mmCIF file of C-alpha atoms in Angstrom:
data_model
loop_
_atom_site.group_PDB
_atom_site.id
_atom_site.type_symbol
_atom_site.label_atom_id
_atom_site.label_comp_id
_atom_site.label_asym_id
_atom_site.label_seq_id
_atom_site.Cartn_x
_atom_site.Cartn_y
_atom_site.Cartn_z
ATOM 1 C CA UNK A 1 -16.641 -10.965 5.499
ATOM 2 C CA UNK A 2 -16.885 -7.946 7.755
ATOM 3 C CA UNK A 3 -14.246 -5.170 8.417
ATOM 4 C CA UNK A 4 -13.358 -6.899 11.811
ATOM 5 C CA UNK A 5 -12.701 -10.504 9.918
ATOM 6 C CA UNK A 6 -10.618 -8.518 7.254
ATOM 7 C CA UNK A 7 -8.508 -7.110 9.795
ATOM 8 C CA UNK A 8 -7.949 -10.290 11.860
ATOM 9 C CA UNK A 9 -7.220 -12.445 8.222
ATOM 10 C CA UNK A 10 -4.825 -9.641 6.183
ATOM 11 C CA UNK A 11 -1.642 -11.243 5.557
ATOM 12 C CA UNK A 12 1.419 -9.540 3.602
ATOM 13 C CA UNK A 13 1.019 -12.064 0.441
ATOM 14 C CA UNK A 14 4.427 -12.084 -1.652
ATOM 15 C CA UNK A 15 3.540 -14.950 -3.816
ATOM 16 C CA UNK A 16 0.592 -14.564 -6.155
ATOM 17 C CA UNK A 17 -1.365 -17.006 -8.606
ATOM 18 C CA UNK A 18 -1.183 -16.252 -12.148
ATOM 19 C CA UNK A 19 -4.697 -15.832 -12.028
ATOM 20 C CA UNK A 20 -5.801 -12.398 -13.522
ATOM 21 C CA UNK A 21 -7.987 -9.941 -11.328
ATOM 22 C CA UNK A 22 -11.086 -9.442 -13.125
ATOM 23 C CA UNK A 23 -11.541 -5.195 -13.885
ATOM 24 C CA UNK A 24 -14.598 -4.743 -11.419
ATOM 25 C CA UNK A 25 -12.761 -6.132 -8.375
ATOM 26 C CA UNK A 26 -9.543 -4.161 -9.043
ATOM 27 C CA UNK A 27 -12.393 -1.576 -9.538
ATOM 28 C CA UNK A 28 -13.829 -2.213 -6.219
ATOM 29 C CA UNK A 29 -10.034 -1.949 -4.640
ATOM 30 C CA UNK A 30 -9.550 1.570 -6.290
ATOM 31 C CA UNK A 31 -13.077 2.828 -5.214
ATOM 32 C CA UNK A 32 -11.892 1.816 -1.646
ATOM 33 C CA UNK A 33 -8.652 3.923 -2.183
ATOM 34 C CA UNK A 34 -11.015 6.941 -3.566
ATOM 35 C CA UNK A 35 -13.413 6.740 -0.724
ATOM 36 C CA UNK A 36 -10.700 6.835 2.034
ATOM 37 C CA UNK A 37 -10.713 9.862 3.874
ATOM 38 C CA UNK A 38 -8.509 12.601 3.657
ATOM 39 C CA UNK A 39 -7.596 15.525 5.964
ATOM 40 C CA UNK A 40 -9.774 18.586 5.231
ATOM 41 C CA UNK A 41 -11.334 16.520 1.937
ATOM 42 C CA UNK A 42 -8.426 17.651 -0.239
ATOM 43 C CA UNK A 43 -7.034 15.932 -3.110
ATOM 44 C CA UNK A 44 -3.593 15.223 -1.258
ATOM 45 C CA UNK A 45 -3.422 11.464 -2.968
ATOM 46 C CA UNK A 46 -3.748 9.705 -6.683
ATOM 47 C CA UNK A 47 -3.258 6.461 -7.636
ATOM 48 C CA UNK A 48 -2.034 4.600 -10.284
ATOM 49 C CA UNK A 49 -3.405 0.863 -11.119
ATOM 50 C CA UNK A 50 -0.945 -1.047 -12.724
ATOM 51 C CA UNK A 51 -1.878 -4.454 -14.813
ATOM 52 C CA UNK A 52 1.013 -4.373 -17.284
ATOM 53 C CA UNK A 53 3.397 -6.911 -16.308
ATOM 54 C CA UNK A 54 6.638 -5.952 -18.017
ATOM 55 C CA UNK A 55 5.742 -2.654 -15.900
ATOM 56 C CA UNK A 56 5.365 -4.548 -12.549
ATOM 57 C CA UNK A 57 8.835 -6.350 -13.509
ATOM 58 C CA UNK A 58 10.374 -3.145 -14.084
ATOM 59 C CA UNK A 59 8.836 -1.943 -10.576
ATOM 60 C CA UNK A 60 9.889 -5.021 -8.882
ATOM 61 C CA UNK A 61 13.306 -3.017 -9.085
ATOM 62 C CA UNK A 62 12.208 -0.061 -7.398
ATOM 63 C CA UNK A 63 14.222 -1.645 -3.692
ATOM 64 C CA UNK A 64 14.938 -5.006 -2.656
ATOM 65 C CA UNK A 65 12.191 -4.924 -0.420
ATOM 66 C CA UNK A 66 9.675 -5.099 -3.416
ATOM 67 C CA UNK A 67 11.127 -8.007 -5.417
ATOM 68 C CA UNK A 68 8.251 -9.815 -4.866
ATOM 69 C CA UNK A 69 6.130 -7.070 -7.312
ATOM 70 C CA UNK A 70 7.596 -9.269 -10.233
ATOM 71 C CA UNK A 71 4.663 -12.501 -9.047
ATOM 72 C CA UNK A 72 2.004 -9.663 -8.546
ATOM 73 C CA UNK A 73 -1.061 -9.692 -11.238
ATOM 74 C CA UNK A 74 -1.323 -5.604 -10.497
ATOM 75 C CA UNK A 75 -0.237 -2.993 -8.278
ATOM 76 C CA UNK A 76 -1.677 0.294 -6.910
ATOM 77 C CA UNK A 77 1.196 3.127 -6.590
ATOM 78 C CA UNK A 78 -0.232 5.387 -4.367
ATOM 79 C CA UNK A 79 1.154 9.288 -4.441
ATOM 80 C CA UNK A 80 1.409 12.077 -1.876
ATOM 81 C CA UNK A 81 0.927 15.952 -2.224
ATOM 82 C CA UNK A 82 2.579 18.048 -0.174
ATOM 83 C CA UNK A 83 1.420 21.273 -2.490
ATOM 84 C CA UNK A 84 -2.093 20.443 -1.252
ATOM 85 C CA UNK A 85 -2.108 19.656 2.208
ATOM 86 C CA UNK A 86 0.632 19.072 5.452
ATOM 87 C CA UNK A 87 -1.526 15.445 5.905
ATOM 88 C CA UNK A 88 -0.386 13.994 2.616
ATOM 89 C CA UNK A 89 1.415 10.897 3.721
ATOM 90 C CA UNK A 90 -1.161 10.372 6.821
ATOM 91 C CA UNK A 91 -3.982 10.335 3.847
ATOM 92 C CA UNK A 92 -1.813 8.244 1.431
ATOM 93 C CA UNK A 93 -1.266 6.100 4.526
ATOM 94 C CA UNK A 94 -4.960 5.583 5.784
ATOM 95 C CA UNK A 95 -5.907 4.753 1.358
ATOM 96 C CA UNK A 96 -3.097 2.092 1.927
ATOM 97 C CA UNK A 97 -4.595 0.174 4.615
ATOM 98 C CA UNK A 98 -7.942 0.645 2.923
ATOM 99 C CA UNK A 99 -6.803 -1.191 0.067
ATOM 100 C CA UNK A 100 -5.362 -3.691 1.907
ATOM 101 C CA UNK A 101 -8.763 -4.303 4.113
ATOM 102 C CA UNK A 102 -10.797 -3.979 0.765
ATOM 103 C CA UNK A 103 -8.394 -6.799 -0.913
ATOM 104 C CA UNK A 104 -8.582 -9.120 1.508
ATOM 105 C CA UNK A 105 -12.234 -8.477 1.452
ATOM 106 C CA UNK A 106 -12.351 -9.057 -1.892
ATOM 107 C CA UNK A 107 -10.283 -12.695 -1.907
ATOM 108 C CA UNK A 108 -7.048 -11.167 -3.478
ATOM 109 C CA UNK A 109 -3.375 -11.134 -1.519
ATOM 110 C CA UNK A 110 -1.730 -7.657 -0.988
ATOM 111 C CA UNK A 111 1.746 -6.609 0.328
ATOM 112 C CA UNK A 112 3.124 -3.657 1.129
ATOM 113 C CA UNK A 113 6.196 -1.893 -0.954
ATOM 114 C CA UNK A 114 7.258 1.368 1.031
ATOM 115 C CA UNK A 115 9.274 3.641 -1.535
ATOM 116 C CA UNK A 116 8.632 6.817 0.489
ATOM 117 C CA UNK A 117 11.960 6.603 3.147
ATOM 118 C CA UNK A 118 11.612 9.171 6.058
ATOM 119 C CA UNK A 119 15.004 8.442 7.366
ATOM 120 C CA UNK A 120 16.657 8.910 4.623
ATOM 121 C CA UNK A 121 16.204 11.558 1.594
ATOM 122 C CA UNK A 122 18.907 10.404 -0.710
ATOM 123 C CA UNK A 123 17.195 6.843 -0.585
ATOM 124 C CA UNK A 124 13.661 8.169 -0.900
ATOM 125 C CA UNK A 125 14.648 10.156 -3.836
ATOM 126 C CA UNK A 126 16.263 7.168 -5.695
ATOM 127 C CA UNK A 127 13.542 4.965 -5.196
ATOM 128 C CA UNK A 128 10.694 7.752 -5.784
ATOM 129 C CA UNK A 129 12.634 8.956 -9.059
ATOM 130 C CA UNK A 130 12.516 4.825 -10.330
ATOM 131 C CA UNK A 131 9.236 4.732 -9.905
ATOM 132 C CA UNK A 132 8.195 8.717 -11.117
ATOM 133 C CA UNK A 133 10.154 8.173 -14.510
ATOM 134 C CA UNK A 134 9.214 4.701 -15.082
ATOM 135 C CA UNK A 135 5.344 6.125 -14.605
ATOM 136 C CA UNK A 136 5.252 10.050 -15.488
ATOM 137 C CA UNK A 137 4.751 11.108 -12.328
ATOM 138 C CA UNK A 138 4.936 14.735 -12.220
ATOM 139 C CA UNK A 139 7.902 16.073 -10.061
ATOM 140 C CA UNK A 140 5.164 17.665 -7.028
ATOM 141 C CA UNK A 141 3.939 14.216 -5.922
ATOM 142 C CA UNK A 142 5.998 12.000 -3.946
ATOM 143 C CA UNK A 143 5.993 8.489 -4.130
ATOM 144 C CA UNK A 144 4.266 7.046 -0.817
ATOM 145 C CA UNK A 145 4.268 3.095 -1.327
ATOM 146 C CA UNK A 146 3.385 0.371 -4.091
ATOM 147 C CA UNK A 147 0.710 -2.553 -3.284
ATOM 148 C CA UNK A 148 1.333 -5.515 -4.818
ATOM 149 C CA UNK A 149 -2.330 -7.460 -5.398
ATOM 150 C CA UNK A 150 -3.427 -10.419 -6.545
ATOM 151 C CA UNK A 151 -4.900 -13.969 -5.569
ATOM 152 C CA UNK A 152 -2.318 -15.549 -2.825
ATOM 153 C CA UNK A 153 -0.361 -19.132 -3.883
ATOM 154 C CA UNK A 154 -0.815 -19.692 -0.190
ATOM 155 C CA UNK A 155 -2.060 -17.949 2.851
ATOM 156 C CA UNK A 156 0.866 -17.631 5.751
ATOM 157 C CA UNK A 157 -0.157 -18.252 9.113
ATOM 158 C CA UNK A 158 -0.590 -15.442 11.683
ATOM 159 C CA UNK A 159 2.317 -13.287 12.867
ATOM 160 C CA UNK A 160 3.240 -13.494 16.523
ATOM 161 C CA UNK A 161 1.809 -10.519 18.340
ATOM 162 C CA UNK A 162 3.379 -8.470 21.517
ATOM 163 C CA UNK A 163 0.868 -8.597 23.844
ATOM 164 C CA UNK A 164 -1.894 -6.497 23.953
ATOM 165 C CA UNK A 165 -1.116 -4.666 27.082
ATOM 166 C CA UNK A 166 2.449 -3.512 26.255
ATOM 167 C CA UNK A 167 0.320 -2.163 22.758
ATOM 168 C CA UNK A 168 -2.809 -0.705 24.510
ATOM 169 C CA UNK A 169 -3.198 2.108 27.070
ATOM 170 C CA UNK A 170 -5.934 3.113 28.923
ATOM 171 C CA UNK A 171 -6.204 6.833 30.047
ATOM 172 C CA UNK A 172 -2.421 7.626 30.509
ATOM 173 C CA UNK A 173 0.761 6.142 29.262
ATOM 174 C CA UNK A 174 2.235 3.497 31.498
ATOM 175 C CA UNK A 175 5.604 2.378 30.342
#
């Protein structure tokens, strides 16, 4: 599979086989994660690779929106650090979708758990504190997402698209 075929076949997978990920592909995902770029080359994201499952119960509670962590065989938390550079959740946010490309590379089923909430600080610090005390996370990273991996019970069907031309521009903005 090539980059292009990744992109066009990436589905959010919420239900997962049992199956375990064997260490050099989860491997493979977190080298993907380490080799995306970053403004400037700093260190402005970590990540954490989580196998445990009582943990990935436990995380499953983070939000509603990331029940579905509870069927996952692992998960990547990925962090942000402000204290290092003003691009932190741009970089967190470019290693995210090069997970997800590299998974679906790699056979395995990924969704996306957003725990970082923009609108909303109160929210954002609820959801980031679940996830920083369950996992030691030191208080000057913030919490940008959790993927949920492993090898999809089925693979949904294509989401409906808006057309291309109301997405794309060519050399201005035309509304």
């Amino acid at each position: 599979m090539n980059v292009f075929e990744a992109i066009q076949t990436r589905r959010e997978i919420t239900h997962f086989q049992k199956k375990p990920i064997r260490s050099e592909t989860l491997e493979q995902v977190l080298n993907s994660a380490y080799l995306a770029p970053a403004g400037n080359n700093l260190p402005s994201r970590e990540f954490i690779a989580i196998t445990n499952q009582d943990m990935l119960q436990h995380l499953a509670n983070t939000t509603p929106f990331v029940r579905w962590l509870a069927e996952a065989v692992a998960a990547i938390v990925i962090t942000g650090r402000p204290d290092i550079s003003k691009y932190w959740l741009q970089d967190a946010s470019i290693a995210s979708g090069f997970i997800w490309l590299s998974a679906t590379e790699l056979g395995l089923g990924a969704a996306f758990g957003a725990i970082y909430h923009a609108e909303d600080a109160n929210e954002s610090t609820r959801r980031e504190d679940y996830v920083r005390t369950a996992l030691s996370i030191p208080n000057d990273r913030r919490i940008v997402a959790i993927l949920g991996l492993g090898y999809p019970e089925q693979i949904p069907p294509a989401k409906s698209l808006l057309p291309r031309e109301s997405i794309i521009h060519y050399e201005k903005f035309i509304d």
